[in-house]
Short mmCIF file of C-alpha atoms in Angstrom, two decimals:
data_model
loop_
_atom_site.label_atom_id
_atom_site.label_comp_id
_atom_site.label_asym_id
_atom_site.label_seq_id
_atom_site.Cartn_x
_atom_site.Cartn_y
_atom_site.Cartn_z
CA MET A 1 -19.06 -3.38 -8.06
CA SER A 2 -15.99 -4.74 -6.35
CA SER A 3 -12.95 -2.58 -5.80
CA ALA A 4 -9.55 -3.76 -6.98
CA ARG A 5 -7.53 -3.88 -3.77
CA PRO A 6 -5.51 -6.62 -2.05
CA ILE A 7 -7.40 -8.43 0.67
CA ALA A 8 -6.00 -9.16 4.11
CA ALA A 9 -4.35 -12.55 4.40
CA ARG A 10 -6.52 -13.55 7.36
CA ALA A 11 -7.17 -17.17 6.40
CA THR A 12 -3.58 -17.72 5.21
CA LEU A 13 -2.16 -16.12 8.35
CA ARG A 14 -4.47 -18.21 10.52
CA LEU A 15 -3.31 -21.36 8.74
CA ALA A 16 0.36 -20.36 9.03
CA ALA A 17 -0.12 -19.46 12.70
CA LEU A 18 -1.87 -22.79 13.32
CA MET A 19 0.98 -24.70 11.69
CA ALA A 20 3.61 -22.72 13.62
CA LEU A 21 1.66 -23.30 16.83
CA ALA A 22 1.44 -27.04 16.12
CA VAL A 23 5.20 -27.23 15.50
CA THR A 24 5.87 -25.18 18.64
CA LEU A 25 3.60 -27.37 20.78
CA LEU A 26 5.27 -30.53 19.46
CA SER A 27 8.67 -29.00 20.16
CA LEU A 28 7.49 -27.97 23.62
CA ALA A 29 6.28 -31.52 24.29
CA ALA A 30 9.63 -32.90 23.12
CA MET A 31 11.47 -30.42 25.35
CA ALA A 32 9.29 -31.37 28.33
CA LEU A 33 10.04 -35.03 27.72
CA GLN A 34 13.75 -34.31 27.43
CA TYR A 35 13.64 -32.23 30.61
CA ARG A 36 11.93 -35.06 32.46
CA LEU A 37 14.46 -37.62 31.21
CA VAL A 38 17.42 -35.43 32.21
CA GLU A 39 15.88 -34.80 35.62
CA THR A 40 15.30 -38.52 36.14
CA ARG A 41 18.86 -39.39 35.12
CA LEU A 42 20.39 -36.75 37.39
CA MET A 43 18.27 -37.86 40.34
CA GLN A 44 19.26 -41.48 39.68
CA ALA A 45 22.91 -40.40 39.72
CA GLN A 46 22.48 -38.70 43.08
CA GLN A 47 20.62 -41.74 44.37
CA THR A 48 23.53 -43.94 43.25
CA LEU A 49 26.05 -41.72 45.07
CA LEU A 50 23.91 -41.79 48.19
CA THR A 51 23.65 -45.57 48.02
CA ALA A 52 27.43 -45.86 47.66
CA ASP A 53 27.94 -43.67 50.74
CA LEU A 54 25.55 -45.80 52.76
CA ASN A 55 27.13 -49.05 51.60
CA GLY A 56 30.58 -47.83 52.72
CA LEU A 57 29.31 -46.74 56.12
CA ALA A 58 27.43 -50.03 56.50
CA ALA A 59 30.64 -51.99 55.92
CA LEU A 60 32.45 -50.00 58.60
CA TYR A 61 29.54 -50.36 61.00
CA ASP A 62 29.60 -54.11 60.54
CA GLN A 63 33.29 -54.16 61.53
CA ARG A 64 33.52 -51.83 64.53
CA ARG A 65 30.06 -50.33 65.05
CA ILE A 66 29.75 -46.73 66.20
CA ILE A 67 33.47 -46.15 66.70
CA ALA A 68 34.26 -46.95 63.06
CA LEU A 69 31.34 -44.78 61.87
CA ARG A 70 32.52 -41.85 64.00
CA GLN A 71 36.08 -42.06 62.68
CA ALA A 72 34.94 -42.37 59.04
CA ILE A 73 32.48 -39.45 59.30
CA ASP A 74 35.12 -37.33 61.07
CA TYR A 75 37.57 -38.01 58.28
CA ARG A 76 35.06 -37.24 55.51
CA ALA A 77 33.87 -34.10 57.28
CA THR A 78 37.34 -32.61 57.12
CA ALA A 79 37.40 -33.12 53.35
CA ALA A 80 33.72 -32.22 52.71
CA THR A 81 33.08 -30.07 49.60
CA GLY A 82 29.60 -28.95 50.52
CA ASP A 83 27.86 -31.47 48.27
CA GLU A 84 27.34 -33.96 51.10
CA MET A 85 25.87 -33.81 54.59
CA LEU A 86 26.96 -36.27 57.32
CA LEU A 87 25.94 -36.35 60.99
CA LEU A 88 26.21 -38.95 63.77
CA MET A 89 24.69 -38.15 67.18
CA ASP A 90 24.68 -39.91 70.55
CA ARG A 91 21.72 -40.92 72.67
CA THR A 92 21.48 -37.47 74.25
CA GLY A 93 21.39 -35.61 70.94
CA ALA A 94 24.96 -34.38 71.00
CA ALA A 95 26.92 -34.49 67.77
CA LEU A 96 29.63 -37.12 67.70
CA ALA A 97 30.89 -36.35 64.17
CA GLY A 98 29.67 -34.70 60.99
CA THR A 99 29.53 -31.67 58.74
CA ARG A 100 26.99 -29.84 60.92
CA PRO A 101 26.38 -29.54 64.66
CA ASP A 102 22.63 -30.16 64.86
CA TRP A 103 19.86 -32.25 63.37
CA PRO A 104 17.62 -30.65 60.66
CA ARG A 105 14.31 -29.58 62.20
CA THR A 106 12.20 -30.73 59.22
CA LEU A 107 13.65 -34.24 59.12
CA ALA A 108 12.78 -37.22 61.34
CA PRO A 109 14.74 -40.52 61.46
CA LYS A 110 13.04 -43.51 59.83
CA GLY A 111 14.29 -47.09 60.18
CA ASP A 112 17.58 -48.46 61.41
CA THR A 113 19.26 -49.89 58.29
CA PHE A 114 21.83 -48.47 55.87
CA THR A 115 19.69 -48.96 52.75
CA SER A 116 18.72 -45.98 50.57
CA ASP A 117 15.08 -47.00 50.61
CA ASN A 118 12.67 -44.27 51.67
CA ALA A 119 15.18 -41.54 50.89
CA THR A 120 13.54 -38.16 51.31
CA ILE A 121 14.08 -34.67 49.94
CA PHE A 122 14.18 -31.72 52.32
CA THR A 123 15.09 -28.08 51.82
CA GLU A 124 17.40 -26.07 54.00
CA GLY A 125 18.01 -22.49 53.04
CA ALA A 126 17.99 -22.39 49.24
CA THR A 127 19.37 -25.91 48.80
CA ARG A 128 17.51 -29.16 48.37
CA TRP A 129 19.00 -32.35 49.81
CA LEU A 130 18.39 -36.03 49.09
CA ALA A 131 18.71 -37.59 52.55
CA VAL A 132 18.51 -40.89 54.46
CA ALA A 133 17.85 -40.43 58.18
CA ARG A 134 18.16 -43.47 60.43
CA GLU A 135 18.29 -44.27 64.14
CA LEU A 136 20.86 -47.02 64.60
CA PRO A 137 20.54 -49.66 67.33
CA GLY A 138 21.34 -48.13 70.70
CA GLY A 139 19.69 -44.81 69.84
CA PHE A 140 22.36 -43.24 67.62
CA PRO A 141 20.79 -40.93 64.95
CA LEU A 142 22.58 -41.01 61.58
CA LEU A 143 22.08 -38.61 58.66
CA VAL A 144 23.59 -39.11 55.23
CA ALA A 145 22.53 -36.62 52.47
CA ARG A 146 23.63 -35.48 49.02
CA SER A 147 23.09 -31.92 47.78
CA LEU A 148 20.71 -31.55 44.82
CA GLN A 149 22.13 -28.14 43.93
CA PRO A 150 24.10 -29.53 40.92
CA VAL A 151 20.88 -31.14 39.70
CA ASP A 152 18.90 -27.93 40.16
CA ASP A 153 21.62 -25.83 38.46
CA THR A 154 21.75 -28.20 35.49
CA LEU A 155 17.96 -28.27 35.19
CA ALA A 156 17.77 -24.45 35.46
CA ALA A 157 20.34 -24.07 32.68
CA LEU A 158 18.44 -26.62 30.60
CA LYS A 159 15.19 -24.75 31.20
CA ARG A 160 16.73 -21.43 30.15
CA GLY A 161 18.05 -23.04 26.99
CA MET A 162 14.64 -24.55 26.23
CA LEU A 163 12.88 -21.23 26.79
CA ALA A 164 15.35 -19.50 24.48
CA LEU A 165 14.81 -22.23 21.89
CA LEU A 166 11.04 -21.90 22.28
CA ALA A 167 11.25 -18.13 21.76
CA ALA A 168 13.42 -18.69 18.70
CA LEU A 169 10.89 -21.20 17.37
CA LEU A 170 8.05 -18.73 17.88
CA VAL A 171 9.93 -15.93 16.13
CA ALA A 172 11.00 -18.25 13.32
CA GLY A 173 7.45 -19.58 13.01
CA ALA A 174 6.05 -16.05 12.85
CA LEU A 175 8.60 -15.01 10.23
CA VAL A 176 8.13 -18.14 8.13
CA GLY A 177 4.33 -17.96 8.51
CA GLY A 178 4.28 -14.29 7.56
CA LEU A 179 6.53 -14.90 4.57
CA ALA A 180 4.41 -17.87 3.46
CA ALA A 181 1.23 -15.83 3.86
CA ARG A 182 2.75 -12.97 1.88
CA LEU A 183 3.87 -15.25 -0.95
CA VAL A 184 0.51 -17.02 -1.07
CA MET A 185 -1.48 -13.77 -0.90
CA THR A 186 0.63 -12.26 -3.68
CA ARG A 187 -0.50 -15.11 -5.91
CA ILE A 188 -4.10 -14.97 -4.69
CA ASN A 189 -4.29 -11.19 -5.11
CA ARG A 190 -3.27 -11.58 -8.76
CA ILE A 191 -6.39 -13.65 -9.32
CA ASN A 192 -8.55 -11.37 -7.16
CA MET A 193 -7.44 -8.30 -9.12
CA LEU A 194 -8.32 -10.11 -12.32
CA ALA A 195 -11.73 -11.00 -10.88
CA ASP A 196 -12.28 -7.33 -9.91
CA ARG A 197 -11.45 -6.18 -13.45
CA VAL A 198 -13.82 -8.76 -14.92
CA ALA A 199 -16.53 -7.72 -12.44
CA ASP A 200 -16.08 -4.14 -13.65
CA GLY A 201 -16.84 -5.32 -17.16
CA ALA A 202 -13.39 -5.98 -18.67
CA LEU A 203 -14.03 -9.51 -19.94
CA ASP A 204 -10.85 -9.32 -22.01
CA ALA A 205 -8.67 -8.80 -18.90
CA ARG A 206 -5.95 -11.40 -18.40
CA LEU A 207 -3.09 -11.91 -15.95
CA PRO A 208 0.23 -10.61 -17.30
CA GLY A 209 3.45 -12.58 -17.43
CA PRO A 210 4.18 -16.32 -17.68
CA ARG A 211 2.31 -18.73 -15.44
CA SER A 212 4.29 -20.81 -12.98
CA ASP A 213 4.27 -24.60 -13.06
CA ASP A 214 2.38 -25.13 -9.80
CA GLU A 215 -1.15 -25.17 -8.40
CA PHE A 216 -1.57 -21.42 -8.76
CA GLY A 217 -0.38 -21.53 -12.34
CA LEU A 218 -2.91 -24.27 -13.08
CA LEU A 219 -5.65 -22.20 -11.42
CA GLU A 220 -4.72 -19.17 -13.54
CA THR A 221 -4.82 -21.33 -16.67
CA HIS A 222 -8.32 -22.55 -15.77
CA VAL A 223 -9.50 -19.00 -15.00
CA HIS A 224 -8.18 -17.77 -18.36
CA ALA A 225 -9.87 -20.64 -20.19
CA MET A 226 -13.14 -19.87 -18.39
CA LEU A 227 -12.88 -16.17 -19.27
CA ASP A 228 -12.14 -17.03 -22.90
CA ARG A 229 -15.26 -19.16 -23.01
CA ILE A 230 -17.40 -16.49 -21.31
CA GLU A 231 -16.07 -13.79 -23.62
CA ASN A 232 -16.81 -15.88 -26.70
CA LEU A 233 -20.34 -16.67 -25.49
CA ASN A 234 -20.97 -13.05 -24.56
CA ARG A 235 -19.68 -11.85 -27.92
CA ALA A 236 -21.87 -14.36 -29.74
CA THR A 237 -24.91 -13.32 -27.70
CA HIS A 238 -24.33 -9.64 -28.43
CA ARG A 239 -23.81 -10.33 -32.12
CA LEU A 240 -27.05 -12.26 -32.25
CA SER A 241 -29.07 -9.61 -30.39
CA ASP A 242 -27.52 -6.80 -32.46
CA THR A 243 -28.19 -8.67 -35.68
CA ILE A 244 -31.81 -9.33 -34.74
CA ALA A 245 -32.34 -5.72 -33.71
CA HIS A 246 -30.74 -4.34 -36.89
CA GLU A 247 -32.49 -6.75 -39.21
CA LEU A 248 -35.94 -6.24 -37.69
CA ARG A 249 -35.79 -2.46 -37.43
CA THR A 250 -35.49 -2.09 -41.20
CA PRO A 251 -38.61 -4.10 -42.23
CA LEU A 252 -40.59 -2.56 -39.38
CA ASN A 253 -39.74 0.94 -40.61
CA ARG A 254 -40.74 -0.04 -44.16
CA MET A 255 -44.06 -1.46 -42.94
CA LEU A 256 -44.59 1.70 -40.91
CA GLN A 257 -44.18 3.79 -44.05
CA LYS A 258 -46.55 1.58 -46.04
CA LEU A 259 -49.23 1.78 -43.34
CA SER A 260 -49.39 5.53 -43.90
CA LYS A 261 -50.70 4.81 -47.41
CA ILE A 262 -53.62 2.67 -46.23
CA GLU A 263 -56.92 4.50 -46.49
CA GLY A 264 -60.27 3.74 -44.94
CA GLN A 265 -58.94 1.92 -41.88
CA SER A 266 -57.31 4.77 -39.97
CA ASP A 267 -57.97 3.30 -36.50
CA LEU A 268 -56.41 -0.05 -37.40
CA ALA A 269 -53.49 1.66 -39.10
CA ALA A 270 -52.93 3.87 -36.04
CA ASP A 271 -52.90 0.83 -33.74
CA LEU A 272 -50.44 -0.99 -35.98
CA LYS A 273 -48.21 2.07 -36.16
CA ALA A 274 -48.20 2.35 -32.35
CA GLU A 275 -47.26 -1.32 -31.99
CA MET A 276 -44.47 -0.98 -34.54
CA ARG A 277 -43.10 2.19 -32.95
CA GLN A 278 -43.04 0.39 -29.61
CA ALA A 279 -41.18 -2.56 -31.19
CA ILE A 280 -38.70 -0.16 -32.82
CA ARG A 281 -38.13 1.56 -29.47
CA MET A 282 -37.46 -1.84 -27.93
CA PHE A 283 -34.87 -2.62 -30.60
CA ASP A 284 -33.32 0.81 -30.12
CA SER A 285 -33.05 0.14 -26.39
CA LEU A 286 -31.43 -3.23 -27.04
CA LEU A 287 -28.90 -1.60 -29.33
CA ASP A 288 -28.21 1.12 -26.77
CA ILE A 289 -27.63 -1.52 -24.09
CA SER A 290 -25.30 -3.47 -26.38
CA ARG A 291 -23.30 -0.35 -27.24
CA ALA A 292 -22.98 0.64 -23.57
CA GLU A 293 -21.89 -2.87 -22.59
CA ALA A 294 -19.43 -3.04 -25.48
CA ASP A 295 -17.78 0.23 -24.32
CA GLN A 296 -17.80 -0.82 -20.65
CA GLY A 297 -14.42 -0.53 -18.94
CA THR A 298 -12.72 1.16 -21.91
CA GLY A 299 -13.10 4.78 -20.80
CA GLY A 300 -13.03 5.91 -24.40
CA GLY A 301 -15.29 8.78 -25.49
CA LEU A 302 -15.80 10.08 -21.95
CA VAL A 303 -15.23 13.76 -21.27
CA PRO A 304 -15.73 16.03 -18.26
CA VAL A 305 -19.48 16.56 -17.74
CA ASP A 306 -21.23 18.85 -15.29
CA LEU A 307 -23.52 16.27 -13.73
CA SER A 308 -25.37 18.89 -11.72
CA ALA A 309 -26.24 20.93 -14.83
CA THR A 310 -27.24 17.81 -16.80
CA ALA A 311 -29.51 16.59 -14.00
CA SER A 312 -31.10 20.04 -13.66
CA GLU A 313 -31.79 20.25 -17.40
CA VAL A 314 -33.44 16.81 -17.50
CA TRP A 315 -35.47 17.60 -14.39
CA ASP A 316 -36.66 20.92 -15.88
CA LEU A 317 -37.67 19.04 -19.03
CA TYR A 318 -39.76 16.54 -17.07
CA ASP A 319 -41.13 18.93 -14.46
CA PRO A 320 -44.29 19.80 -16.49
CA LEU A 321 -44.95 16.09 -17.13
CA LEU A 322 -44.61 15.32 -13.43
CA GLU A 323 -46.98 18.14 -12.60
CA ASP A 324 -49.52 16.91 -15.17
CA LYS A 325 -49.38 13.42 -13.59
CA GLY A 326 -50.12 14.98 -10.20
CA LEU A 327 -46.84 13.91 -8.58
CA ILE A 328 -45.37 15.86 -5.67
CA ALA A 329 -41.84 16.22 -7.06
CA GLN A 330 -38.74 17.78 -5.55
CA ALA A 331 -35.14 17.99 -6.76
CA ARG A 332 -32.20 18.69 -4.44
CA ILE A 333 -29.15 19.10 -6.67
CA THR A 334 -25.78 20.28 -5.37
CA PRO A 335 -24.25 22.52 -8.03
CA GLY A 336 -20.81 22.12 -9.60
CA LEU A 337 -20.48 18.33 -9.40
CA THR A 338 -18.42 17.03 -12.32
CA ILE A 339 -17.75 13.52 -13.61
CA LEU A 340 -16.00 11.97 -16.60
CA GLY A 341 -18.82 10.73 -18.81
CA ASP A 342 -21.11 10.92 -21.80
CA ARG A 343 -23.71 13.65 -21.36
CA ASN A 344 -26.31 12.01 -23.60
CA LEU A 345 -26.04 8.68 -21.82
CA ILE A 346 -26.31 10.34 -18.40
CA ALA A 347 -29.41 12.21 -19.56
CA GLN A 348 -30.82 8.90 -20.85
CA VAL A 349 -30.33 7.31 -17.41
CA LEU A 350 -32.25 10.05 -15.64
CA SER A 351 -34.91 10.12 -18.36
CA ASN A 352 -35.55 6.39 -17.98
CA LEU A 353 -35.91 6.70 -14.21
CA LEU A 354 -38.30 9.66 -14.47
CA ASP A 355 -40.26 7.91 -17.24
CA ASN A 356 -40.73 4.91 -14.94
CA ALA A 357 -41.92 7.18 -12.11
CA ILE A 358 -44.49 8.82 -14.40
CA LYS A 359 -45.56 5.44 -15.75
CA TYR A 360 -46.05 3.59 -12.46
CA CYS A 361 -46.81 6.27 -9.84
CA ALA A 362 -50.27 7.65 -9.17
CA ALA A 363 -51.38 11.22 -8.52
CA GLY A 364 -50.34 12.34 -5.04
CA ASP A 365 -47.24 10.13 -4.90
CA HIS A 366 -43.93 11.76 -3.97
CA LEU A 367 -40.89 11.79 -6.25
CA THR A 368 -37.46 13.09 -5.22
CA LEU A 369 -34.15 13.51 -7.01
CA ASP A 370 -31.05 14.02 -4.85
CA LEU A 371 -27.55 14.75 -6.14
CA THR A 372 -24.94 15.13 -3.39
CA PRO A 373 -21.16 14.65 -3.02
CA GLN A 374 -20.07 11.58 -1.07
CA ASP A 375 -16.30 11.19 -0.53
CA ASP A 376 -14.78 10.45 -3.95
CA ARG A 377 -18.22 9.70 -5.44
CA ILE A 378 -21.36 11.62 -6.35
CA LEU A 379 -24.58 10.07 -5.08
CA MET A 380 -27.60 10.31 -7.36
CA ARG A 381 -30.75 9.02 -5.68
CA VAL A 382 -34.16 8.78 -7.33
CA ALA A 383 -36.99 7.68 -5.05
CA ASP A 384 -40.77 7.59 -5.25
CA THR A 385 -43.69 6.37 -3.14
CA GLY A 386 -45.29 4.37 -5.95
CA PRO A 387 -45.94 0.62 -6.01
CA GLY A 388 -42.21 -0.20 -6.09
CA LEU A 389 -40.68 -3.52 -7.08
CA PRO A 390 -41.94 -6.82 -5.67
CA ASP A 391 -39.33 -8.33 -3.34
CA ALA A 392 -39.13 -11.49 -5.45
CA LEU A 393 -38.22 -9.39 -8.50
CA LYS A 394 -35.40 -7.33 -6.94
CA PRO A 395 -32.55 -9.82 -7.55
CA GLU A 396 -33.25 -9.71 -11.31
CA ALA A 397 -34.47 -6.11 -11.53
CA PHE A 398 -31.64 -5.10 -13.91
CA ASP A 399 -32.01 -8.07 -16.25
CA ARG A 400 -33.44 -7.50 -19.70
CA PHE A 401 -37.20 -7.94 -20.16
CA THR A 402 -37.82 -8.14 -16.42
CA ARG A 403 -41.36 -7.05 -15.54
CA ALA A 404 -43.75 -7.77 -12.69
CA GLU A 405 -46.91 -9.67 -13.54
CA ARG A 406 -49.03 -6.77 -12.28
CA ASP A 407 -47.40 -4.47 -14.89
CA ARG A 408 -48.07 -6.61 -17.95
CA ALA A 409 -50.90 -4.32 -19.02
CA THR A 410 -48.66 -1.24 -18.77
CA PRO A 411 -46.77 -0.39 -21.99
CA GLY A 412 -43.09 -1.26 -21.84
CA HIS A 413 -40.59 -4.06 -22.40
CA GLY A 414 -38.61 -4.21 -19.14
CA LEU A 415 -35.44 -2.74 -20.66
CA GLY A 416 -35.24 0.59 -18.79
CA LEU A 417 -33.31 -0.59 -15.74
CA ALA A 418 -31.14 -2.85 -17.89
CA LEU A 419 -30.11 0.21 -19.89
CA VAL A 420 -29.51 2.19 -16.67
CA ARG A 421 -27.21 -0.55 -15.41
CA ALA A 422 -25.30 -0.74 -18.71
CA ILE A 423 -24.77 3.04 -18.79
CA ALA A 424 -23.75 3.12 -15.12
CA ALA A 425 -21.21 0.35 -15.74
CA ARG A 426 -19.95 2.26 -18.79
CA HIS A 427 -19.08 5.14 -16.42
CA GLY A 428 -17.69 2.94 -13.60
CA ALA A 429 -20.64 3.91 -11.39
CA ARG A 430 -22.04 1.72 -8.61
CA LEU A 431 -25.72 0.87 -8.79
CA THR A 432 -27.77 -0.19 -5.74
CA LEU A 433 -31.40 -0.65 -4.74
CA PRO A 434 -31.56 0.59 -1.13
CA PRO A 435 -34.39 -0.67 1.09
CA THR A 436 -37.41 1.62 1.37
CA ASP A 437 -40.52 1.59 3.52
CA LYS A 438 -42.66 2.35 0.50
CA GLY A 439 -42.14 2.68 -3.23
CA PHE A 440 -38.98 2.46 -5.26
CA ALA A 441 -35.50 3.91 -4.76
CA LEU A 442 -32.34 3.64 -6.84
CA GLU A 443 -28.89 4.99 -6.03
CA ILE A 444 -26.04 5.57 -8.47
CA ARG A 445 -22.62 6.51 -7.16
CA TRP A 446 -20.70 8.20 -9.97
CA PRO A 447 -16.88 8.51 -9.79
CA ARG A 448 -16.22 12.14 -8.99
CA LEU A 449 -13.85 14.11 -11.22
CA GLN A 450 -11.48 16.06 -9.00
CA GLN A 451 -10.91 19.54 -10.32
CA SER A 452 -7.27 20.71 -10.27
CA ASP A 453 -6.55 24.10 -8.71
#
């Protein structure tokens, strides 16, 4: 049986996280592209300023050569703001004019023209510079450079803004994804809770409230229509089986009474009576199953029952029969275990299981009955070392009229386990067939009735 509890929104959260991640990655790619474009534009601006400086110095050099360059660099050095670097040196390496006294150690002059081609970037201290280093005709080194600090500051501020935006996107994506997952799972859990109630036997269960005009509302409408159809078919099936059982029991009982008046053929009459009694028992079992299934999930008619005492009484009743069959039987029953149930139906469950053990086990086989508390449940386990169920038959072991081919010669109609399942469901108990090395085992976990102090 399934338990009615909300499931974790793993798939929905994964989908929401995937969508948020996709949006974040696209945003990150867009930010990277924007960062690259801004960086390119800023570098182009610095390159333009450097080219303008070189063009001005080239014009002066064309007029008066080194003297004009020295005067212009001297003048600009006095008004330098720190964003430019100028230096003109003589043949001996002494500074003629500029913003610094010596040549940068990591920079070597290349070429002898005033073009900004082959401009290079070098770092001095914590500042990057875009520089053109030349050696003019006559052996005069010239350095013209623009500071890239404004570019780096702008890019650093842009990067901080992008990181903050990325963090905001991640937080917003997580919040939106979590909210979407919660809203979706609220709708899904409505349907799952309905499915759990139906699985517990409440075929008349329906979702409360109006249905929304969306995909989930359409799904709920389809589920309700399906349940209506199943309920109608199930009701028709039960009516048919109940009608057949009721209608056939009466003529069979009348024929059974008339057979008692036949004289001279006692053996034949006895055989016919046995066959009819077996048929009547089959119809009685069918009616019991139908009644248990009809009351399933209602909880009506159930009262506190001492399960330990009921199990002990049934076991004491069958103990002589088990001994006559030659079975090695043992009951381990924890006293004082109480459930909410129907004592007669509980006794019928245990009787059916013990009847099956007597029917199918051979002398010397072991049979055990265990009744122990297990969290909020009471575990009843009946196990034997008989022939057990064929593996191919286990999936349909609790269906009506299910019997193994090897057991066709053994009296019975294959309704015992079907009745056990119906009664267990009537009490909200969980029924399982645990694996065994040999024989047959069945476990029923009854809902435990907590006693108030």
